[in-house]
Amino acid sequence: MITAVATCIVVVYIIRLFTLQITSDDYKKSADSNAFLKKVEYPSRGVIRDRNGQLLVYNQPAYDIMVVMNEISNQLDTADFCLALGITKEDFIQRMETIKDRSKNPGYSRFTQQMFMNQLSDKDFSVFQEKMYRFPGFYAQRRSIRQYQYPYAAHVLGDVAEVSPADIEEDDYYQPGDYIGKLGIERSYEKQLRGEKGVQILLRDAHGRIKGNYQNGALDRRPVPGKNLTLGIDYKLQALGERLMEGKIGSIVAIEPQTGEVLCMVSSPTYDPRIMVGRKRSKSHRILSQDTWKPLLNRSIMGQYPPGSTFKTTQGLTFLTEGIITPSTPYPCHHGFVFKGLRVGCHGHASPLPLIPALSTSCNGFFCWGLYYMIGNRKYGSVQNAMNTWRDYMVSMGFGYKLGIDLPGEKRGLIPNAQFYDKAYKGSWNGLTIISISIGQGEVNLTPLQIANLGATIANRGYYLTPHVVKKVEGEQLDTTFTKRHYTMASRSAYDYVVQGMRASALGGTCHALAHYDFAACGKTGTAQNRGHDHSVFMGFAPMDNPKIAIAVYVENGGWGATYGVPIGGLMMEQFIHGRLSEASEHKATEIQNKRIAYGSADR
């Protein structure tokens, strides 16, 4: 018995010695901290410019106060220390406890530098620097913080904040107190923007005083700056879009059809990205997140809306390519689609009429008849096969799935298929059951980005490139994801007829407000039904030949598409094509800017 106890004691001692000498690095850290100070040098983050070289995001110097717990003197004058940093004693105690709390700071070690206070300005740091020699164990770490040049494009640019425990666990590049892109392209291009850290290894003497670089800096590593980004965004176009959307909820997205570059992305309400910088970010983020109008939501890629009559272009393309109609096929419209007791209303216009004037006047009856005849066509064998063929056309046009834009948080929208309706109606349904999808209502939901991409696809007569915000990354080739053409299932000739319909709409149809411009604009209005006031929608591009800009405008509760969508779309086209607004257009822009839409609880 005694022998067994003695053996257990010996085994325990052996295990403990093995842990201390082999497994644990506590003593190594202690020895290293006595001899060396490894000082991290942070790289400057890449700057961001717009498509014309205008600086949008840059860096300003800031200072972090670091602490090595093992070096703090028992004689620390806490009152003097707090006075130098402008904090209270309670704040000091709380910060020290947070540093030691491994649940909040999993990388804690009393031998290594820990973040005590971050992002001091030059002015605040200069006060502390004069007294820093009195506070052994505390060090200054120079780094930079983001600055945003203009109050625009907050949802696109995003912001930078301190890493979370999840960020640290996911990527060992980060240590507590580091910064990471949280939203927008600051997040999606984090690895390109952040650069690579450097390190200085400094030698201490027996009293802990710094004596210089170890081995004359032979083992030091210089930081590598982050890569600069050039965006497809035109900041003047972005500024105009945000101005026009003041007092309104919705989105404007513009795309360069030939490249897929996003020219502007407005989500309203928005916020000034400059309030999300430095130590005020947490308070600003809390205020924005509690706002009932959700200014943090990027409606351009996260808002999922019925596209309304802008969707009729996709139906015309599908019906023509599938042979359901020819360009001259007429359908009646008796103030709407009226059949077997079902009525889908429409405004007054000539009847019957073929595709081009149906697009120009935005005839509901024409497109309802087209879908009815497609779903019931015997060549598909069943309504399910016809429905899935229709679905395949919509998916090929960029609907129902994420487009893959280089921004976080994109939503996919909804394009129903046969299985969706089989489940909803227990297998008993037909073209009349789902007739509203032909006019962009019912179960169909798209993001404003997808509606703008529809405009770009029509402008290109049948293909699109994945929309992307970043035009160029310094020293890198653009990802091939953004240079590959995606062709739709619709024929080239079908696109030619739809373009004619959109041009006719601009000359004398529902988009007639575009007729006065000196460039050949093409457009399609949408008035999407809603629980409250209808949403005002517009999709278009210009010029008709060799298009430079495709655009979608979505104004919640804005009424007819011609009320807000068309005039806003026209002004945005003019700004991009000519680089400025005419005097008359400037007056119109001011008028739209000053209009406010009242939102009741029912509308939300």
PDB file of N, CA and C in Angstrom, residues 370-460:
ATOM      1  N   GLY A 370     -49.829  36.173 -71.965  1.00  0.00           N
ATOM      2  CA  GLY A 370     -48.629  35.451 -72.378  1.00  0.00           C
ATOM      3  C   GLY A 370     -48.279  34.337 -71.412  1.00  0.00           C
ATOM      4  N   LEU A 371     -48.315  34.622 -70.114  1.00  0.00           N
ATOM      5  CA  LEU A 371     -47.986  33.578 -69.138  1.00  0.00           C
ATOM      6  C   LEU A 371     -49.049  32.482 -69.132  1.00  0.00           C
ATOM      7  N   TYR A 372     -50.307  32.882 -69.244  1.00  0.00           N
ATOM      8  CA  TYR A 372     -51.388  31.889 -69.247  1.00  0.00           C
ATOM      9  C   TYR A 372     -51.191  30.893 -70.386  1.00  0.00           C
ATOM     10  N   TYR A 373     -50.875  31.391 -71.572  1.00  0.00           N
ATOM     11  CA  TYR A 373     -50.693  30.500 -72.713  1.00  0.00           C
ATOM     12  C   TYR A 373     -49.399  29.685 -72.608  1.00  0.00           C
ATOM     13  N   MET A 374     -48.391  30.213 -71.963  1.00  0.00           N
ATOM     14  CA  MET A 374     -47.151  29.446 -71.802  1.00  0.00           C
ATOM     15  C   MET A 374     -47.350  28.298 -70.818  1.00  0.00           C
ATOM     16  N   ILE A 375     -47.935  28.578 -69.659  1.00  0.00           N
ATOM     17  CA  ILE A 375     -48.099  27.535 -68.646  1.00  0.00           C
ATOM     18  C   ILE A 375     -49.035  26.433 -69.144  1.00  0.00           C
ATOM     19  N   GLY A 376     -50.017  26.802 -69.983  1.00  0.00           N
ATOM     20  CA  GLY A 376     -50.956  25.815 -70.487  1.00  0.00           C
ATOM     21  C   GLY A 376     -50.572  25.191 -71.813  1.00  0.00           C
ATOM     22  N   ASN A 377     -49.396  25.521 -72.339  1.00  0.00           N
ATOM     23  CA  ASN A 377     -49.000  25.024 -73.654  1.00  0.00           C
ATOM     24  C   ASN A 377     -48.671  23.528 -73.604  1.00  0.00           C
ATOM     25  N   ARG A 378     -49.261  22.785 -74.517  1.00  0.00           N
ATOM     26  CA  ARG A 378     -49.116  21.315 -74.511  1.00  0.00           C
ATOM     27  C   ARG A 378     -47.697  20.837 -74.810  1.00  0.00           C
ATOM     28  N   LYS A 379     -46.890  21.699 -75.440  1.00  0.00           N
ATOM     29  CA  LYS A 379     -45.535  21.233 -75.806  1.00  0.00           C
ATOM     30  C   LYS A 379     -44.684  20.918 -74.579  1.00  0.00           C
ATOM     31  N   TYR A 380     -45.054  21.435 -73.419  1.00  0.00           N
ATOM     32  CA  TYR A 380     -44.279  21.176 -72.198  1.00  0.00           C
ATOM     33  C   TYR A 380     -44.727  19.900 -71.491  1.00  0.00           C
ATOM     34  N   GLY A 381     -45.890  19.379 -71.864  1.00  0.00           N
ATOM     35  CA  GLY A 381     -46.355  18.127 -71.283  1.00  0.00           C
ATOM     36  C   GLY A 381     -47.125  18.267 -69.987  1.00  0.00           C
ATOM     37  N   SER A 382     -46.777  19.277 -69.177  1.00  0.00           N
ATOM     38  CA  SER A 382     -47.468  19.507 -67.906  1.00  0.00           C
ATOM     39  C   SER A 382     -47.224  20.937 -67.469  1.00  0.00           C
ATOM     40  N   VAL A 383     -48.082  21.401 -66.582  1.00  0.00           N
ATOM     41  CA  VAL A 383     -47.872  22.757 -66.056  1.00  0.00           C
ATOM     42  C   VAL A 383     -46.574  22.821 -65.267  1.00  0.00           C
ATOM     43  N   GLN A 384     -46.194  21.710 -64.646  1.00  0.00           N
ATOM     44  CA  GLN A 384     -44.939  21.684 -63.878  1.00  0.00           C
ATOM     45  C   GLN A 384     -43.730  21.890 -64.791  1.00  0.00           C
ATOM     46  N   ASN A 385     -43.722  21.212 -65.922  1.00  0.00           N
ATOM     47  CA  ASN A 385     -42.603  21.367 -66.865  1.00  0.00           C
ATOM     48  C   ASN A 385     -42.571  22.784 -67.441  1.00  0.00           C
ATOM     49  N   ALA A 386     -43.746  23.320 -67.748  1.00  0.00           N
ATOM     50  CA  ALA A 386     -43.804  24.686 -68.269  1.00  0.00           C
ATOM     51  C   ALA A 386     -43.299  25.676 -67.228  1.00  0.00           C
ATOM     52  N   MET A 387     -43.719  25.453 -65.985  1.00  0.00           N
ATOM     53  CA  MET A 387     -43.297  26.363 -64.905  1.00  0.00           C
ATOM     54  C   MET A 387     -41.788  26.306 -64.700  1.00  0.00           C
ATOM     55  N   ASN A 388     -41.223  25.126 -64.733  1.00  0.00           N
ATOM     56  CA  ASN A 388     -39.778  25.011 -64.516  1.00  0.00           C
ATOM     57  C   ASN A 388     -38.981  25.558 -65.693  1.00  0.00           C
ATOM     58  N   THR A 389     -39.561  25.481 -66.906  1.00  0.00           N
ATOM     59  CA  THR A 389     -38.913  26.141 -68.048  1.00  0.00           C
ATOM     60  C   THR A 389     -38.890  27.642 -67.834  1.00  0.00           C
ATOM     61  N   TRP A 390     -40.023  28.186 -67.411  1.00  0.00           N
ATOM     62  CA  TRP A 390     -40.099  29.622 -67.083  1.00  0.00           C
ATOM     63  C   TRP A 390     -39.069  29.977 -66.018  1.00  0.00           C
ATOM     64  N   ARG A 391     -38.996  29.135 -64.980  1.00  0.00           N
ATOM     65  CA  ARG A 391     -38.021  29.372 -63.898  1.00  0.00           C
ATOM     66  C   ARG A 391     -36.596  29.383 -64.419  1.00  0.00           C
ATOM     67  N   ASP A 392     -36.275  28.466 -65.326  1.00  0.00           N
ATOM     68  CA  ASP A 392     -34.908  28.392 -65.866  1.00  0.00           C
ATOM     69  C   ASP A 392     -34.535  29.678 -66.611  1.00  0.00           C
ATOM     70  N   TYR A 393     -35.496  30.242 -67.340  1.00  0.00           N
ATOM     71  CA  TYR A 393     -35.236  31.529 -68.003  1.00  0.00           C
ATOM     72  C   TYR A 393     -34.917  32.606 -66.975  1.00  0.00           C
ATOM     73  N   MET A 394     -35.699  32.663 -65.902  1.00  0.00           N
ATOM     74  CA  MET A 394     -35.500  33.705 -64.892  1.00  0.00           C
ATOM     75  C   MET A 394     -34.141  33.543 -64.202  1.00  0.00           C
ATOM     76  N   VAL A 395     -33.775  32.305 -63.899  1.00  0.00           N
ATOM     77  CA  VAL A 395     -32.482  32.065 -63.249  1.00  0.00           C
ATOM     78  C   VAL A 395     -31.338  32.474 -64.170  1.00  0.00           C
ATOM     79  N   SER A 396     -31.491  32.186 -65.474  1.00  0.00           N
ATOM     80  CA  SER A 396     -30.429  32.549 -66.419  1.00  0.00           C
ATOM     81  C   SER A 396     -30.245  34.062 -66.512  1.00  0.00           C
ATOM     82  N   MET A 397     -31.290  34.819 -66.142  1.00  0.00           N
ATOM     83  CA  MET A 397     -31.221  36.279 -66.176  1.00  0.00           C
ATOM     84  C   MET A 397     -30.686  36.877 -64.870  1.00  0.00           C
ATOM     85  N   GLY A 398     -30.315  36.004 -63.931  1.00  0.00           N
ATOM     86  CA  GLY A 398     -29.688  36.489 -62.698  1.00  0.00           C
ATOM     87  C   GLY A 398     -30.621  36.614 -61.523  1.00  0.00           C
ATOM     88  N   PHE A 399     -31.755  35.899 -61.547  1.00  0.00           N
ATOM     89  CA  PHE A 399     -32.724  35.980 -60.459  1.00  0.00           C
ATOM     90  C   PHE A 399     -32.774  34.678 -59.675  1.00  0.00           C
ATOM     91  N   GLY A 400     -33.246  34.768 -58.425  1.00  0.00           N
ATOM     92  CA  GLY A 400     -33.454  33.580 -57.614  1.00  0.00           C
ATOM     93  C   GLY A 400     -32.246  33.118 -56.845  1.00  0.00           C
ATOM     94  N   TYR A 401     -31.062  33.610 -57.189  1.00  0.00           N
ATOM     95  CA  TYR A 401     -29.817  33.271 -56.497  1.00  0.00           C
ATOM     96  C   TYR A 401     -28.986  34.545 -56.342  1.00  0.00           C
ATOM     97  N   LYS A 402     -28.035  34.513 -55.459  1.00  0.00           N
ATOM     98  CA  LYS A 402     -27.141  35.660 -55.301  1.00  0.00           C
ATOM     99  C   LYS A 402     -26.350  35.864 -56.586  1.00  0.00           C
ATOM    100  N   LEU A 403     -26.196  37.116 -56.961  1.00  0.00           N
ATOM    101  CA  LEU A 403     -25.382  37.418 -58.144  1.00  0.00           C
ATOM    102  C   LEU A 403     -23.893  37.243 -57.853  1.00  0.00           C
ATOM    103  N   GLY A 404     -23.489  37.424 -56.601  1.00  0.00           N
ATOM    104  CA  GLY A 404     -22.081  37.241 -56.227  1.00  0.00           C
ATOM    105  C   GLY A 404     -21.294  38.523 -56.173  1.00  0.00           C
ATOM    106  N   ILE A 405     -21.961  39.645 -55.906  1.00  0.00           N
ATOM    107  CA  ILE A 405     -21.265  40.920 -55.789  1.00  0.00           C
ATOM    108  C   ILE A 405     -20.239  40.857 -54.660  1.00  0.00           C
ATOM    109  N   ASP A 406     -19.185  41.658 -54.770  1.00  0.00           N
ATOM    110  CA  ASP A 406     -18.097  41.642 -53.796  1.00  0.00           C
ATOM    111  C   ASP A 406     -18.422  42.486 -52.564  1.00  0.00           C
ATOM    112  N   LEU A 407     -19.579  42.256 -51.989  1.00  0.00           N
ATOM    113  CA  LEU A 407     -20.004  42.894 -50.752  1.00  0.00           C
ATOM    114  C   LEU A 407     -20.660  41.830 -49.875  1.00  0.00           C
ATOM    115  N   PRO A 408     -20.490  41.918 -48.562  1.00  0.00           N
ATOM    116  CA  PRO A 408     -21.118  40.925 -47.689  1.00  0.00           C
ATOM    117  C   PRO A 408     -22.608  41.188 -47.515  1.00  0.00           C
ATOM    118  N   GLY A 409     -23.369  40.108 -47.329  1.00  0.00           N
ATOM    119  CA  GLY A 409     -24.769  40.252 -46.948  1.00  0.00           C
ATOM    120  C   GLY A 409     -25.773  40.205 -48.076  1.00  0.00           C
ATOM    121  N   GLU A 410     -25.348  39.891 -49.310  1.00  0.00           N
ATOM    122  CA  GLU A 410     -26.294  39.891 -50.431  1.00  0.00           C
ATOM    123  C   GLU A 410     -27.374  38.835 -50.226  1.00  0.00           C
ATOM    124  N   LYS A 411     -28.635  39.183 -50.553  1.00  0.00           N
ATOM    125  CA  LYS A 411     -29.761  38.254 -50.505  1.00  0.00           C
ATOM    126  C   LYS A 411     -30.080  37.750 -51.908  1.00  0.00           C
ATOM    127  N   ARG A 412     -30.818  36.637 -51.960  1.00  0.00           N
ATOM    128  CA  ARG A 412     -31.044  35.978 -53.248  1.00  0.00           C
ATOM    129  C   ARG A 412     -32.377  36.320 -53.895  1.00  0.00           C
ATOM    130  N   GLY A 413     -33.315  36.905 -53.156  1.00  0.00           N
ATOM    131  CA  GLY A 413     -34.634  37.127 -53.716  1.00  0.00           C
ATOM    132  C   GLY A 413     -35.381  35.803 -53.834  1.00  0.00           C
ATOM    133  N   LEU A 414     -36.451  35.776 -54.629  1.00  0.00           N
ATOM    134  CA  LEU A 414     -37.240  34.548 -54.775  1.00  0.00           C
ATOM    135  C   LEU A 414     -37.813  34.439 -56.180  1.00  0.00           C
ATOM    136  N   ILE A 415     -37.551  33.319 -56.808  1.00  0.00           N
ATOM    137  CA  ILE A 415     -38.194  32.928 -58.058  1.00  0.00           C
ATOM    138  C   ILE A 415     -38.835  31.558 -57.799  1.00  0.00           C
ATOM    139  N   PRO A 416     -40.163  31.464 -57.829  1.00  0.00           N
ATOM    140  CA  PRO A 416     -40.822  30.193 -57.524  1.00  0.00           C
ATOM    141  C   PRO A 416     -40.642  29.175 -58.645  1.00  0.00           C
ATOM    142  N   ASN A 417     -40.762  27.889 -58.304  1.00  0.00           N
ATOM    143  CA  ASN A 417     -40.726  26.819 -59.299  1.00  0.00           C
ATOM    144  C   ASN A 417     -41.950  25.938 -59.114  1.00  0.00           C
ATOM    145  N   ALA A 418     -42.033  24.873 -59.885  1.00  0.00           N
ATOM    146  CA  ALA A 418     -43.210  24.006 -59.827  1.00  0.00           C
ATOM    147  C   ALA A 418     -43.371  23.372 -58.451  1.00  0.00           C
ATOM    148  N   GLN A 419     -42.273  22.959 -57.841  1.00  0.00           N
ATOM    149  CA  GLN A 419     -42.352  22.331 -56.521  1.00  0.00           C
ATOM    150  C   GLN A 419     -42.923  23.306 -55.488  1.00  0.00           C
ATOM    151  N   PHE A 420     -42.576  24.574 -55.638  1.00  0.00           N
ATOM    152  CA  PHE A 420     -43.093  25.599 -54.734  1.00  0.00           C
ATOM    153  C   PHE A 420     -44.625  25.646 -54.799  1.00  0.00           C
ATOM    154  N   TYR A 421     -45.167  25.640 -56.022  1.00  0.00           N
ATOM    155  CA  TYR A 421     -46.621  25.725 -56.172  1.00  0.00           C
ATOM    156  C   TYR A 421     -47.313  24.398 -55.887  1.00  0.00           C
ATOM    157  N   ASP A 422     -46.643  23.281 -56.188  1.00  0.00           N
ATOM    158  CA  ASP A 422     -47.221  21.983 -55.826  1.00  0.00           C
ATOM    159  C   ASP A 422     -47.449  21.893 -54.317  1.00  0.00           C
ATOM    160  N   LYS A 423     -46.484  22.392 -53.578  1.00  0.00           N
ATOM    161  CA  LYS A 423     -46.601  22.359 -52.119  1.00  0.00           C
ATOM    162  C   LYS A 423     -47.672  23.331 -51.635  1.00  0.00           C
ATOM    163  N   ALA A 424     -47.717  24.526 -52.254  1.00  0.00           N
ATOM    164  CA  ALA A 424     -48.663  25.545 -51.810  1.00  0.00           C
ATOM    165  C   ALA A 424     -50.103  25.173 -52.152  1.00  0.00           C
ATOM    166  N   TYR A 425     -50.311  24.537 -53.336  1.00  0.00           N
ATOM    167  CA  TYR A 425     -51.673  24.255 -53.801  1.00  0.00           C
ATOM    168  C   TYR A 425     -51.964  22.758 -53.894  1.00  0.00           C
ATOM    169  N   LYS A 426     -51.100  21.957 -53.258  1.00  0.00           N
ATOM    170  CA  LYS A 426     -51.299  20.504 -53.207  1.00  0.00           C
ATOM    171  C   LYS A 426     -51.444  19.905 -54.613  1.00  0.00           C
ATOM    172  N   GLY A 427     -50.663  20.438 -55.550  1.00  0.00           N
ATOM    173  CA  GLY A 427     -50.609  19.908 -56.908  1.00  0.00           C
ATOM    174  C   GLY A 427     -51.718  20.363 -57.819  1.00  0.00           C
ATOM    175  N   SER A 428     -52.660  21.144 -57.309  1.00  0.00           N
ATOM    176  CA  SER A 428     -53.789  21.580 -58.138  1.00  0.00           C
ATOM    177  C   SER A 428     -53.682  23.074 -58.421  1.00  0.00           C
ATOM    178  N   TRP A 429     -53.045  23.410 -59.554  1.00  0.00           N
ATOM    179  CA  TRP A 429     -52.874  24.811 -59.930  1.00  0.00           C
ATOM    180  C   TRP A 429     -52.661  24.903 -61.437  1.00  0.00           C
ATOM    181  N   ASN A 430     -52.814  26.106 -61.970  1.00  0.00           N
ATOM    182  CA  ASN A 430     -52.610  26.327 -63.398  1.00  0.00           C
ATOM    183  C   ASN A 430     -52.141  27.757 -63.625  1.00  0.00           C
ATOM    184  N   GLY A 431     -52.129  28.185 -64.871  1.00  0.00           N
ATOM    185  CA  GLY A 431     -51.632  29.520 -65.185  1.00  0.00           C
ATOM    186  C   GLY A 431     -52.405  30.630 -64.513  1.00  0.00           C
ATOM    187  N   LEU A 432     -53.715  30.452 -64.331  1.00  0.00           N
ATOM    188  CA  LEU A 432     -54.522  31.480 -63.673  1.00  0.00           C
ATOM    189  C   LEU A 432     -54.158  31.621 -62.197  1.00  0.00           C
ATOM    190  N   THR A 433     -53.782  30.504 -61.579  1.00  0.00           N
ATOM    191  CA  THR A 433     -53.449  30.518 -60.152  1.00  0.00           C
ATOM    192  C   THR A 433     -52.263  31.427 -59.870  1.00  0.00           C
ATOM    193  N   ILE A 434     -51.325  31.463 -60.802  1.00  0.00           N
ATOM    194  CA  ILE A 434     -50.054  32.158 -60.568  1.00  0.00           C
ATOM    195  C   ILE A 434     -49.897  33.373 -61.477  1.00  0.00           C
ATOM    196  N   ILE A 435     -51.016  33.862 -62.023  1.00  0.00           N
ATOM    197  CA  ILE A 435     -50.948  34.864 -63.088  1.00  0.00           C
ATOM    198  C   ILE A 435     -50.197  36.126 -62.689  1.00  0.00           C
ATOM    199  N   SER A 436     -50.192  36.472 -61.383  1.00  0.00           N
ATOM    200  CA  SER A 436     -49.587  37.742 -60.952  1.00  0.00           C
ATOM    201  C   SER A 436     -48.074  37.784 -61.115  1.00  0.00           C
ATOM    202  N   ILE A 437     -47.418  36.610 -61.240  1.00  0.00           N
ATOM    203  CA  ILE A 437     -45.953  36.650 -61.391  1.00  0.00           C
ATOM    204  C   ILE A 437     -45.560  37.231 -62.747  1.00  0.00           C
ATOM    205  N   SER A 438     -46.491  37.217 -63.714  1.00  0.00           N
ATOM    206  CA  SER A 438     -46.181  37.738 -65.047  1.00  0.00           C
ATOM    207  C   SER A 438     -45.968  39.243 -65.040  1.00  0.00           C
ATOM    208  N   ILE A 439     -46.475  39.915 -64.006  1.00  0.00           N
ATOM    209  CA  ILE A 439     -46.322  41.380 -63.918  1.00  0.00           C
ATOM    210  C   ILE A 439     -45.477  41.772 -62.706  1.00  0.00           C
ATOM    211  N   GLY A 440     -44.639  40.832 -62.245  1.00  0.00           N
ATOM    212  CA  GLY A 440     -43.697  41.145 -61.177  1.00  0.00           C
ATOM    213  C   GLY A 440     -44.317  41.275 -59.810  1.00  0.00           C
ATOM    214  N   GLN A 441     -45.415  40.581 -59.597  1.00  0.00           N
ATOM    215  CA  GLN A 441     -46.069  40.576 -58.286  1.00  0.00           C
ATOM    216  C   GLN A 441     -46.084  39.143 -57.741  1.00  0.00           C
ATOM    217  N   GLY A 442     -46.978  38.874 -56.828  1.00  0.00           N
ATOM    218  CA  GLY A 442     -47.082  37.527 -56.276  1.00  0.00           C
ATOM    219  C   GLY A 442     -45.833  37.123 -55.532  1.00  0.00           C
ATOM    220  N   GLU A 443     -45.338  35.932 -55.858  1.00  0.00           N
ATOM    221  CA  GLU A 443     -44.211  35.374 -55.097  1.00  0.00           C
ATOM    222  C   GLU A 443     -42.850  35.885 -55.549  1.00  0.00           C
ATOM    223  N   VAL A 444     -42.781  36.605 -56.657  1.00  0.00           N
ATOM    224  CA  VAL A 444     -41.493  37.059 -57.199  1.00  0.00           C
ATOM    225  C   VAL A 444     -40.930  38.195 -56.344  1.00  0.00           C
ATOM    226  N   ASN A 445     -39.702  38.034 -55.903  1.00  0.00           N
ATOM    227  CA  ASN A 445     -38.980  39.086 -55.185  1.00  0.00           C
ATOM    228  C   ASN A 445     -37.570  39.209 -55.748  1.00  0.00           C
ATOM    229  N   LEU A 446     -37.130  40.445 -55.970  1.00  0.00           N
ATOM    230  CA  LEU A 446     -35.770  40.715 -56.446  1.00  0.00           C
ATOM    231  C   LEU A 446     -35.134  41.774 -55.564  1.00  0.00           C
ATOM    232  N   THR A 447     -33.816  41.823 -55.578  1.00  0.00           N
ATOM    233  CA  THR A 447     -33.108  42.929 -54.933  1.00  0.00           C
ATOM    234  C   THR A 447     -32.948  44.060 -55.950  1.00  0.00           C
ATOM    235  N   PRO A 448     -32.795  45.302 -55.504  1.00  0.00           N
ATOM    236  CA  PRO A 448     -32.512  46.384 -56.457  1.00  0.00           C
ATOM    237  C   PRO A 448     -31.290  46.099 -57.327  1.00  0.00           C
ATOM    238  N   LEU A 449     -30.283  45.423 -56.770  1.00  0.00           N
ATOM    239  CA  LEU A 449     -29.112  45.053 -57.572  1.00  0.00           C
ATOM    240  C   LEU A 449     -29.522  44.153 -58.726  1.00  0.00           C
ATOM    241  N   GLN A 450     -30.404  43.182 -58.469  1.00  0.00           N
ATOM    242  CA  GLN A 450     -30.840  42.284 -59.536  1.00  0.00           C
ATOM    243  C   GLN A 450     -31.646  43.025 -60.600  1.00  0.00           C
ATOM    244  N   ILE A 451     -32.438  44.028 -60.186  1.00  0.00           N
ATOM    245  CA  ILE A 451     -33.202  44.812 -61.159  1.00  0.00           C
ATOM    246  C   ILE A 451     -32.257  45.646 -62.020  1.00  0.00           C
ATOM    247  N   ALA A 452     -31.234  46.243 -61.393  1.00  0.00           N
ATOM    248  CA  ALA A 452     -30.239  46.997 -62.164  1.00  0.00           C
ATOM    249  C   ALA A 452     -29.484  46.079 -63.107  1.00  0.00           C
ATOM    250  N   ASN A 453     -29.178  44.873 -62.646  1.00  0.00           N
ATOM    251  CA  ASN A 453     -28.464  43.916 -63.500  1.00  0.00           C
ATOM    252  C   ASN A 453     -29.324  43.484 -64.683  1.00  0.00           C
ATOM    253  N   LEU A 454     -30.656  43.446 -64.486  1.00  0.00           N
ATOM    254  CA  LEU A 454     -31.562  43.198 -65.602  1.00  0.00           C
ATOM    255  C   LEU A 454     -31.396  44.290 -66.657  1.00  0.00           C
ATOM    256  N   GLY A 455     -31.313  45.543 -66.214  1.00  0.00           N
ATOM    257  CA  GLY A 455     -31.086  46.644 -67.152  1.00  0.00           C
ATOM    258  C   GLY A 455     -29.786  46.493 -67.901  1.00  0.00           C
ATOM    259  N   ALA A 456     -28.724  46.063 -67.190  1.00  0.00           N
ATOM    260  CA  ALA A 456     -27.422  45.870 -67.833  1.00  0.00           C
ATOM    261  C   ALA A 456     -27.481  44.728 -68.839  1.00  0.00           C
ATOM    262  N   THR A 457     -28.228  43.675 -68.510  1.00  0.00           N
ATOM    263  CA  THR A 457     -28.343  42.520 -69.406  1.00  0.00           C
ATOM    264  C   THR A 457     -29.067  42.898 -70.702  1.00  0.00           C
ATOM    265  N   ILE A 458     -30.139  43.673 -70.564  1.00  0.00           N
ATOM    266  CA  ILE A 458     -30.863  44.122 -71.762  1.00  0.00           C
ATOM    267  C   ILE A 458     -29.988  45.076 -72.581  1.00  0.00           C
ATOM    268  N   ALA A 459     -29.261  45.965 -71.880  1.00  0.00           N
ATOM    269  CA  ALA A 459     -28.355  46.894 -72.570  1.00  0.00           C
ATOM    270  C   ALA A 459     -27.316  46.137 -73.385  1.00  0.00           C
ATOM    271  N   ASN A 460     -26.844  44.994 -72.852  1.00  0.00           N
ATOM    272  CA  ASN A 460     -25.853  44.158 -73.545  1.00  0.00           C
ATOM    273  C   ASN A 460     -26.476  43.192 -74.545  1.00  0.00           C
TER     274      ASN A 460
END
